[in-house]
Amino acid sequence: MKILYICSARFDYLQDLTYSGLVKVMGKENVIDYPWNPKFNLPIKSYPKNLGFSSISFRLPLMNHFDEIDLVILASAKKDALESYIKILPSIKNKPILFIDGGDFPEIGGDFYHTDLGNLYEQTIQYRPFDIILKREYISSLHGANPTIFPFPFSFPYNILLPPVFEDLKKYEVAFWGQQNPQIRTDALKLLAGKYDCDQNGTTLDQNFNTYKRKGLFYLKEIARCKIVLNFRGLGWDTMRYWEVPAMGSFMISQEPKILIPNNFESGKHVVWCSDSLDDLIDTIDYYLDRPTERERIANNAREHLIKFHLNTVRAKTLLEIVQSIL
């Protein structure tokens, strides 16, 4: 199978993770990024903006010859990807077409509507509906009745698994390093102010991408050195932190995602849920801070579960299985 992978030049977690997973599973010659994406082919970005990179490569332009393509994937709900897709749609309309909707909003194509592209998107799908949709923010009550829509959350890149840090070498007690939106993150950070080692380790208000002290692989290494890492939803339920913490072998307390995640983590076995009201957050932190053996057991279970079910290579295989079952 040869895949035409229509992508955004902007970084897009689900687009990028899926591309590098497909390349690992199928070979780079069989997954053709369109337009040619520098971040997929050159080592010019650091984590997490390099999630699509696999190896250095160059190729000649396609010149709109798509005869050998077996499957077309619109890989992002971003403007430039949609425009590239529309430009070549007359040439690929008879090919099977899959849409990876990695946007934050629960509606199919929701990010297009929130960037004033709703009318253009609707015209596009009226001209040629998608055969398959893979949806990150999959909500069963919204999408479950449609047999062509499948849950497809983030994952973790197979090639960035770092060795876990032993419990007795962890240096931070409780950490949440992230921006304040939505409100639950602000509420959590206010609850944590002055507690544990939060003020010292940077678990404070007024964090943003420009002020982060931990970036790239150093961020992941620091996650591995935390006894407890907290996770709360962003604009969407699915966050990279939800996958990074188990991958790094650290113990996670999280809101329970209200989206469908196949083979999700289980509370008490792989992670521990806290209530959306946060009324049990401090008690839960106190309980597990006093129980390092239990924390380590749960964290090890989560890492093993992630490696089995939630690497981006596993997501790539899931995509191919869905395609084979539908087309």
C-alpha positions as MATLAB code, in Angstrom:
seq = 'MKILYICSARFDYLQDLTYSGLVKVMGKENVIDYPWNPKFNLPIKSYPKNLGFSSISFRLPLMNHFDEIDLVILASAKKDALESYIKILPSIKNKPILFIDGGDFPEIGGDFYHTDLGNLYEQTIQYRPFDIILKREYISSLHGANPTIFPFPFSFPYNILLPPVFEDLKKYEVAFWGQQNPQIRTDALKLLAGKYDCDQNGTTLDQNFNTYKRKGLFYLKEIARCKIVLNFRGLGWDTMRYWEVPAMGSFMISQEPKILIPNNFESGKHVVWCSDSLDDLIDTIDYYLDRPTERERIANNAREHLIKFHLNTVRAKTLLEIVQSIL';
ca = [
       0.000    0.000    0.000;
       1.116    3.523   -0.799;
      -0.331    6.387    1.235;
      -0.559   10.033    0.218;
      -0.280   11.887    3.525;
      -1.656   15.422    3.146;
      -0.244   17.353    6.063;
       0.035   20.745    7.688;
       3.376   22.512    7.860;
       2.485   23.495   11.418;
       3.163   21.007   14.160;
       0.154   18.858   14.933;
       0.614   16.141   17.551;
      -1.714   13.528   16.074;
      -0.669   14.183   12.478;
       3.015   13.986   13.378;
       2.790   10.948   15.640;
       0.769    9.030   13.076;
       3.148    9.851   10.245;
       6.258    8.629   12.059;
       4.372    5.535   13.235;
       3.278    4.717    9.692;
       6.798    5.250    8.368;
       8.192    2.833   10.945;
       5.567    0.202   10.115;
       5.383    0.620    6.324;
       8.656    2.223    5.242;
       9.214    5.829    4.239;
       8.828    5.101    0.525;
       5.224    4.051    1.125;
       4.075    7.104    3.115;
       4.357   10.187    0.906;
       3.994   13.480    2.749;
       2.285   16.165    0.685;
       3.357   18.885    0.518;
       6.873   17.804    1.398;
       7.212   18.560    5.095;
      10.645   19.723    6.317;
       9.863   18.674    9.912;
       9.214   15.103    8.735;
      12.424   14.879    6.734;
      15.033   17.057    8.447;
      16.156   17.183   12.114;
      15.306   20.860   12.526;
      13.025   20.748   15.573;
      13.250   19.392   19.106;
      10.651   17.506   21.139;
       7.660   17.786   20.902;
       7.775   19.588   17.556;
       9.794   16.761   15.991;
       7.253   13.984   16.509;
       6.969   13.396   12.765;
      10.704   13.110   12.077;
      12.057    9.666   11.232;
      15.086   10.088    8.969;
      16.718   12.613    6.639;
      15.297   12.375    3.140;
      14.577   14.365    0.006;
      12.406   13.632   -3.002;
      11.299   15.167   -6.257;
       7.908   16.924   -6.322;
       4.961   14.644   -7.084;
       3.700   16.883   -9.921;
       0.149   15.676   -9.162;
       0.739   12.132  -10.426;
      -1.240    9.973   -8.026;
      -1.789    6.786  -10.033;
       0.156    4.582   -7.598;
      -1.575    5.932   -4.491;
      -3.801    3.404   -2.699;
      -5.029    5.568    0.180;
      -5.267    9.332    0.730;
      -5.079   10.714    4.264;
      -6.032   14.264    5.174;
      -3.901   14.271    8.296;
      -4.801   17.538    9.999;
      -7.719   19.860   10.691;
      -5.584   22.902    9.928;
      -6.057   25.479    7.186;
      -3.007   24.720    5.055;
      -3.712   20.990    5.044;
      -7.301   21.585    3.929;
      -6.142   23.947    1.179;
      -3.593   21.414   -0.098;
      -6.278   18.734   -0.043;
      -8.777   20.870   -1.972;
      -6.152   21.722   -4.586;
      -5.635   18.078   -5.546;
      -9.081   16.712   -4.716;
     -10.236   16.455   -8.356;
      -7.242   14.184   -9.008;
      -7.785   11.914   -5.993;
     -11.565   11.869   -5.579;
     -11.774    8.252   -6.761;
      -9.246    7.086   -4.169;
     -10.207    5.948   -0.646;
      -9.895    8.977    1.639;
      -9.332    8.997    5.401;
      -9.456   12.052    7.666;
      -7.422   12.216   10.883;
      -9.213   14.776   13.033;
      -6.721   15.538   15.770;
      -8.371   18.805   16.762;
      -9.452   19.856   20.237;
     -13.180   20.076   19.578;
     -15.621   17.154   19.710;
     -17.426   17.970   16.455;
     -16.038   16.324   13.320;
     -13.925   19.012   11.704;
     -14.561   21.206   14.737;
     -11.264   23.025   14.422;
     -12.239   24.166   10.914;
     -15.400   25.783   12.278;
     -13.441   27.506   15.029;
     -11.023   28.995   12.481;
     -13.740   30.332   10.143;
     -13.267   27.507    7.634;
     -16.549   25.733    8.350;
     -18.221   26.645    5.049;
     -15.191   25.610    3.011;
     -14.957   22.327    4.894;
     -18.653   21.589    4.340;
     -18.369   22.294    0.620;
     -15.412   19.931    0.473;
     -17.145   16.995    2.137;
     -20.276   17.543    0.035;
     -18.106   17.181   -3.058;
     -16.351   14.080   -1.696;
     -17.256   12.623    1.728;
     -14.555   10.869    3.706;
     -14.600    7.079    3.737;
     -13.099    6.885    7.239;
     -12.657    9.419   10.037;
     -10.247    8.884   12.929;
     -11.263   11.166   15.779;
      -9.067   12.175   18.702;
     -11.843   13.722   20.837;
     -14.216   10.803   20.251;
     -17.390   10.963   22.340;
     -19.580    7.881   22.056;
     -22.864    9.784   22.336;
     -21.846   11.993   19.392;
     -19.964    9.587   17.148;
     -20.902    6.064   18.177;
     -23.777    5.685   15.720;
     -21.544    6.302   12.692;
     -19.646    3.125   11.683;
     -17.042    5.105    9.726;
     -15.836    7.177   12.720;
     -13.268    5.611   15.064;
     -11.566    6.789   18.264;
      -7.928    7.679   17.659;
      -6.181    9.443   20.550;
      -2.622   10.662   20.904;
       0.154    8.177   21.637;
       3.844    8.225   22.488;
       6.683    8.046   19.937;
       8.300    4.613   19.863;
      11.792    6.078   19.400;
      11.829    8.374   22.453;
      11.266    5.827   25.219;
      13.807    6.705   27.900;
      14.749    4.348   30.729;
      12.683    4.950   33.880;
      14.229    6.525   36.979;
      14.227    4.382   40.116;
      11.904    5.582   42.854;
      14.710    6.418   45.298;
      16.349    8.721   42.717;
      13.282   10.884   42.057;
      13.869   14.485   43.152;
      10.473   16.223   42.824;
       7.450   15.413   44.970;
       4.470   16.755   42.995;
       4.570   18.500   39.633;
       2.292   20.022   37.037;
       4.196   21.965   34.402;
       1.657   23.399   31.992;
      -0.422   26.392   31.011;
      -3.406   27.470   33.107;
      -6.282   27.029   30.634;
      -8.917   25.733   31.189;
     -10.107   26.717   34.668;
      -9.427   23.360   36.324;
      -5.695   23.882   35.809;
      -5.828   27.278   37.488;
      -7.862   25.825   40.354;
      -5.385   22.970   40.811;
      -2.374   25.288   40.843;
      -4.054   27.492   43.454;
      -4.702   24.423   45.614;
      -1.052   23.395   45.320;
       0.420   26.802   46.141;
       2.699   26.517   49.174;
       2.306   22.720   49.373;
       4.851   19.960   48.866;
       7.743   21.239   46.735;
       5.471   22.852   44.147;
       6.674   26.428   44.574;
      10.283   25.304   44.244;
       9.871   23.000   41.231;
       7.841   25.408   39.103;
       4.326   24.068   39.701;
       2.971   27.599   39.827;
       0.662   29.984   38.018;
       1.718   32.039   34.978;
       3.415   29.228   33.068;
       3.492   29.367   29.272;
       5.530   28.074   26.349;
       7.859   31.069   26.501;
       8.656   30.695   30.196;
       9.011   26.905   30.450;
      12.338   26.002   32.029;
      12.102   22.400   30.908;
      12.002   21.813   27.165;
      12.783   19.066   24.681;
      14.094   15.757   25.968;
      15.151   17.493   29.199;
      11.445   17.976   29.945;
      10.860   14.240   29.590;
      13.838   13.445   31.806;
      12.476   15.795   34.447;
       9.043   14.146   34.228;
      10.828   10.857   34.977;
      12.287   12.397   38.148;
       8.883   13.230   39.650;
       7.267   11.110   42.339;
       3.800   12.306   41.299;
       2.804   14.099   38.081;
      -0.643   15.637   37.731;
      -2.640   15.778   34.511;
      -5.673   17.904   33.684;
      -7.472   18.418   30.408;
      -6.525   21.233   28.058;
      -8.835   22.575   25.379;
      -9.321   18.905   24.500;
      -9.397   15.982   26.910;
      -6.466   14.235   25.267;
      -3.099   15.711   26.278;
       0.457   14.669   25.476;
       1.174   14.666   29.218;
      -1.340   11.818   29.596;
       1.012    9.630   27.553;
       4.358   11.162   28.520;
       4.086   10.433   32.233;
       3.505    6.668   31.917;
       6.117    6.486   29.157;
       8.673    8.018   31.530;
       7.774    5.558   34.279;
       6.295    8.128   36.659;
       3.124    7.881   38.709;
       0.190    9.963   37.429;
      -2.908   11.393   39.073;
      -5.266   12.592   36.349;
      -8.759   13.673   35.544;
     -10.497   10.760   33.886;
     -10.793   11.639   30.166;
     -14.400   11.890   29.013;
     -13.519   10.622   25.542;
     -13.328    7.030   24.354;
      -9.771    5.704   24.506;
      -9.493    2.058   23.467;
      -7.401    0.077   25.975;
      -7.313    3.066   28.277;
      -5.422    3.106   31.572;
      -7.367    1.875   34.604;
      -7.535    3.774   37.873;
      -5.699    2.006   40.674;
      -3.902   -0.275   38.228;
      -2.070    2.097   35.847;
      -2.981    5.617   37.046;
      -5.264    7.177   39.662;
      -8.217    9.391   38.802;
      -9.077   12.536   40.727;
     -12.505   14.138   40.692;
     -13.298   16.972   38.309;
     -14.117   19.114   41.357;
     -10.595   18.489   42.762;
     -12.108   17.949   46.212;
     -10.056   14.763   46.632;
      -6.821   15.952   45.008;
      -4.813   16.819   48.126;
      -5.921   13.688   49.997;
      -4.984   11.532   46.992;
      -1.564   13.169   46.720;
      -0.959   12.719   50.457;
      -1.944    9.062   50.304;
       0.418    8.164   47.458;
       3.334   10.304   48.632;
       3.444    8.069   51.695;
       3.387    4.854   49.620;
       6.405    4.701   47.277;
       6.090    0.964   46.668;
       2.478    1.325   45.540;
       3.372    4.308   43.344;
       6.174    2.389   41.674;
       3.974   -0.650   41.028;
       1.261    1.452   39.392;
       3.773    3.455   37.348;
       5.471    0.270   36.095;
       2.093   -1.178   35.115;
       1.283    2.000   33.184;
       4.560    1.959   31.283;
       4.093   -1.681   30.278;
       0.506   -0.966   29.229;
       1.575    2.039   27.160;
       4.278    0.073   25.360;
       1.747   -2.632   24.514;
      -1.165   -0.439   23.439;
      -0.209    3.215   23.045;
       2.982    3.714   21.067;
       2.558    5.534   17.759;
       3.551    2.355   15.917;
       0.553    0.655   17.534;
      -1.668    3.531   16.392;
      -0.306    3.123   12.861;
      -1.183   -0.579   12.877;
      -4.652    0.286   14.180;
      -5.134    2.718   11.296;
      -4.164    0.058    8.766;
      -6.460   -2.500   10.403;
      -9.387   -0.059   10.232;
      -8.668    0.649    6.569;
      -8.574   -3.080    5.778;
     -11.853   -3.658    7.612;
     -13.735   -0.825    5.886;
     -12.345   -0.616    2.347;
];
